[in-house]
Tab-separated table of C-alpha atoms in Angstrom:
chain	number	residue	atom	x	y	z
A	28	MET	CA	210.505	176.772	157.299
A	29	GLY	CA	211.354	179.355	159.216
A	30	ALA	CA	213.932	182.028	158.517
A	31	PRO	CA	217.982	180.773	158.837
A	32	PRO	CA	219.535	181.157	162.285
A	33	PRO	CA	221.027	184.489	162.460
A	34	ALA	CA	224.482	183.136	162.244
A	35	GLN	CA	224.265	180.961	159.342
A	36	GLY	CA	224.749	184.177	156.938
A	37	LEU	CA	227.963	185.226	158.767
A	38	ILE	CA	229.146	180.942	159.164
A	39	THR	CA	227.927	181.134	155.351
A	40	THR	CA	230.382	184.012	154.968
A	41	ILE	CA	233.132	183.352	156.824
A	42	TRP	CA	233.251	178.979	155.513
A	43	ILE	CA	233.828	180.664	151.311
A	44	ALA	CA	236.454	183.243	152.824
A	45	PHE	CA	238.285	180.644	153.866
A	46	ASN	CA	237.879	177.583	151.512
A	47	VAL	CA	239.071	180.936	149.115
A	48	LEU	CA	242.531	181.279	150.826
A	49	LEU	CA	243.305	178.057	151.685
A	50	TYR	CA	241.854	177.093	148.099
A	51	THR	CA	244.323	179.892	146.083
A	52	SER	CA	247.232	179.899	148.333
A	53	ASP	CA	249.789	176.481	148.093
A	54	ASN	CA	251.730	177.899	151.224
A	55	PHE	CA	249.395	179.058	153.432
A	56	ALA	CA	251.489	178.810	156.570
A	57	ALA	CA	254.581	180.298	154.816
A	58	LYS	CA	252.734	183.198	154.226
A	59	ILE	CA	251.760	183.628	157.352
A	60	SER	CA	255.158	183.652	158.717
A	61	LEU	CA	254.961	180.412	160.859
A	62	PRO	CA	258.604	179.513	161.062
A	63	LEU	CA	258.509	175.809	161.651
A	64	SER	CA	261.377	174.188	159.114
A	65	LYS	CA	261.226	171.102	160.835
A	66	ASN	CA	258.457	168.123	160.282
A	67	PHE	CA	256.368	168.298	163.207
A	68	SER	CA	253.204	166.937	161.106
A	69	PHE	CA	253.019	163.152	162.857
A	70	TYR	CA	253.475	164.387	166.228
A	71	THR	CA	250.083	165.862	165.355
A	72	ILE	CA	248.385	162.320	166.195
A	73	PRO	CA	249.142	161.512	169.719
A	74	VAL	CA	248.619	165.269	170.462
A	75	TYR	CA	244.875	164.722	168.898
A	76	CYS	CA	244.424	161.553	170.604
A	77	VAL	CA	244.818	163.451	174.134
A	78	LEU	CA	242.836	166.047	172.874
A	79	THR	CA	240.030	163.578	171.849
A	80	TYR	CA	240.203	161.381	175.240
A	81	LEU	CA	240.060	164.484	177.515
A	82	PRO	CA	236.424	165.252	176.520
A	83	TYR	CA	235.579	162.196	178.156
A	84	TRP	CA	237.968	162.654	180.822
A	85	TYR	CA	236.024	166.103	181.702
A	86	SER	CA	232.311	164.293	181.334
A	87	VAL	CA	233.895	161.176	183.751
A	88	LEU	CA	235.185	164.181	186.468
A	89	THR	CA	232.258	166.316	186.123
A	90	ILE	CA	229.428	163.676	186.947
A	91	GLN	CA	231.455	161.936	189.965
A	92	ASN	CA	231.587	165.030	192.005
A	93	ALA	CA	228.287	165.755	190.804
A	94	SER	CA	226.764	162.979	191.697
A	95	LYS	CA	228.997	162.028	194.786
A	96	ASP	CA	231.160	159.313	193.475
A	97	ARG	CA	227.674	157.457	191.967
A	98	TRP	CA	230.184	156.946	189.098
A	99	ASP	CA	229.603	153.131	187.727
A	100	ASN	CA	232.905	152.661	186.091
A	101	ALA	CA	232.134	148.378	186.001
A	102	ASN	CA	229.263	149.419	183.311
A	103	PRO	CA	229.074	153.490	182.661
A	104	LYS	CA	227.276	153.036	179.926
A	105	SER	CA	223.952	151.076	181.465
A	106	THR	CA	220.712	153.263	180.660
A	107	LYS	CA	219.646	152.772	184.466
A	108	HIS	CA	222.684	154.542	185.777
A	109	ILE	CA	222.606	157.214	183.440
A	110	ASP	CA	219.349	157.806	184.245
A	111	SER	CA	220.112	157.551	187.906
A	112	VAL	CA	222.894	159.595	187.546
A	113	GLN	CA	221.288	162.120	185.152
A	114	LYS	CA	218.712	162.307	188.380
A	115	SER	CA	221.084	163.122	191.188
A	116	VAL	CA	223.069	166.319	189.145
A	117	SER	CA	221.489	169.107	187.689
A	118	SER	CA	220.794	169.919	183.875
A	119	ASP	CA	223.267	172.014	183.681
A	120	THR	CA	225.706	169.692	184.064
A	121	PHE	CA	224.620	166.863	182.615
A	122	GLY	CA	223.972	168.847	179.879
A	123	ARG	CA	228.165	169.650	179.998
A	124	TYR	CA	228.501	165.770	180.673
A	125	GLU	CA	226.621	165.052	177.666
A	126	ARG	CA	228.096	167.435	175.719
A	127	GLY	CA	231.520	166.368	176.751
A	128	LYS	CA	230.814	162.395	175.525
A	129	ALA	CA	229.881	164.095	172.019
A	130	ALA	CA	232.967	165.866	171.708
A	131	HIS	CA	234.333	163.147	172.203
A	132	ASN	CA	232.780	160.847	170.398
A	133	ASN	CA	233.138	164.225	167.286
A	134	GLY	CA	237.122	163.745	167.820
A	135	LEU	CA	237.108	159.914	166.934
A	136	GLU	CA	234.478	160.414	163.884
A	137	ASN	CA	237.648	162.868	162.502
A	138	PHE	CA	240.366	160.535	163.525
A	139	PRO	CA	241.022	158.981	160.598
A	140	LEU	CA	240.224	161.961	158.072
A	141	LEU	CA	243.089	163.276	160.068
A	142	ILE	CA	245.623	159.648	159.877
A	143	VAL	CA	244.744	160.493	156.010
A	144	ALA	CA	245.916	163.774	155.511
A	145	VAL	CA	248.593	163.447	158.035
A	146	ILE	CA	250.313	160.255	155.939
A	147	MET	CA	249.002	161.654	152.528
A	148	GLY	CA	250.744	164.985	153.371
A	149	ASN	CA	254.398	162.990	153.693
A	150	MET	CA	253.428	160.775	151.381
A	151	ALA	CA	253.076	163.806	148.414
A	152	HIS	CA	255.926	165.882	150.124
A	153	LEU	CA	254.041	168.624	150.403
A	154	ASP	CA	256.070	172.147	151.792
A	155	VAL	CA	256.405	171.117	155.387
A	156	THR	CA	256.073	174.790	156.576
A	157	MET	CA	252.491	174.348	155.044
A	158	LEU	CA	251.962	171.049	156.738
A	159	ASN	CA	252.984	172.283	160.060
A	160	GLY	CA	251.229	175.109	160.048
A	161	MET	CA	248.433	173.367	159.222
A	162	PHE	CA	248.429	170.949	161.017
A	163	GLY	CA	249.232	173.516	163.955
A	164	ALA	CA	246.090	175.190	163.313
A	165	PHE	CA	243.638	172.214	163.295
A	166	VAL	CA	245.218	171.552	166.610
A	167	LEU	CA	244.155	174.928	167.966
A	168	LEU	CA	240.574	174.594	166.139
A	169	ARG	CA	240.092	171.294	167.800
A	170	VAL	CA	240.192	172.819	171.610
A	171	ALA	CA	238.599	175.698	170.650
A	172	TYR	CA	235.674	173.336	169.005
A	173	THR	CA	236.148	171.185	172.305
A	174	VAL	CA	235.450	174.013	175.003
A	175	ALA	CA	233.194	175.656	172.836
A	176	TYR	CA	230.960	172.055	172.504
A	177	ILE	CA	231.181	171.585	176.662
A	178	ARG	CA	230.639	175.100	177.037
A	179	ILE	CA	228.184	176.449	174.707
A	180	SER	CA	223.730	175.413	175.204
A	181	GLY	CA	222.422	177.101	173.380
A	182	VAL	CA	221.494	176.861	170.258
A	183	ASN	CA	222.515	179.794	167.975
A	184	ALA	CA	225.351	179.680	169.887
A	185	SER	CA	226.527	176.071	168.943
A	186	TYR	CA	226.440	177.300	164.601
A	187	LEU	CA	230.254	178.921	166.081
A	188	ARG	CA	231.132	175.695	167.191
A	189	SER	CA	229.413	174.259	163.925
A	190	MET	CA	232.033	176.927	161.942
A	191	ILE	CA	234.585	175.600	164.003
A	192	TRP	CA	234.091	172.317	163.210
A	193	MET	CA	234.192	173.125	159.284
A	194	PHE	CA	237.224	174.963	159.118
A	195	SER	CA	239.355	172.175	161.284
A	196	VAL	CA	237.652	169.865	158.850
A	197	SER	CA	238.221	171.986	155.880
A	198	ILE	CA	241.946	172.166	156.827
A	199	LEU	CA	242.537	168.205	156.839
A	200	MET	CA	240.330	168.155	153.322
A	201	TYR	CA	242.738	170.689	151.778
A	202	ILE	CA	245.964	168.697	152.571
A	203	THR	CA	244.326	165.592	151.995
A	204	ILE	CA	243.074	166.701	147.928
A	205	ARG	CA	246.575	168.878	147.527
A	206	SER	CA	248.754	165.773	148.274
A	207	ALA	CA	245.988	163.512	145.929
A	208	GLN	CA	246.912	166.305	143.023
A	209	VAL	CA	250.608	165.863	143.788
A	210	LEU	CA	250.582	162.124	143.744
A	211	ALA	CA	248.278	161.572	140.848
A	212	LYS	CA	250.910	164.049	139.047
A	213	ALA	CA	253.957	161.992	140.482
A	214	SER	CA	252.210	158.840	138.883
A	215	VAL	CA	251.643	160.241	135.721
A	216	VAL	CA	254.696	159.480	133.264
């Protein structure tokens, strides 16, 4: 089995530190002084929706520009069409196209968890400053993740992208678990 990639130890250390910080603080966002007193957490959903489709649009435009408009919008997922486009562009361009599509798909895969976290956080009446800070951090991490996904093509550097993804998902998991704890206490009579 070989040695783990060099970045894996750093990723593990940061992951543990981040989780300790999240799970030991009920008011994480307030402690880092985010001045947000109104609840903006529901806006995370449309912002994330746009953020999820940006890499797809980037992918299509990248291929359209590189292949001199050979994009087939009538059947864009056709294997024959994709093979034709792949042969007409550089491997770097096609790689960015594929990674953009993959970033888009990853955004769609994480969308249900975001919706659950937003709804549960509000149902549990978690601290608004904490919700705003956490969801703001989540959006920033997803922007970083999307850029990293499209730009990073090397295996070792890809661990950075994975680390960003873990941080973003851990925020949603923290809000969901914290909300479940609060709601469970409220339902016990």
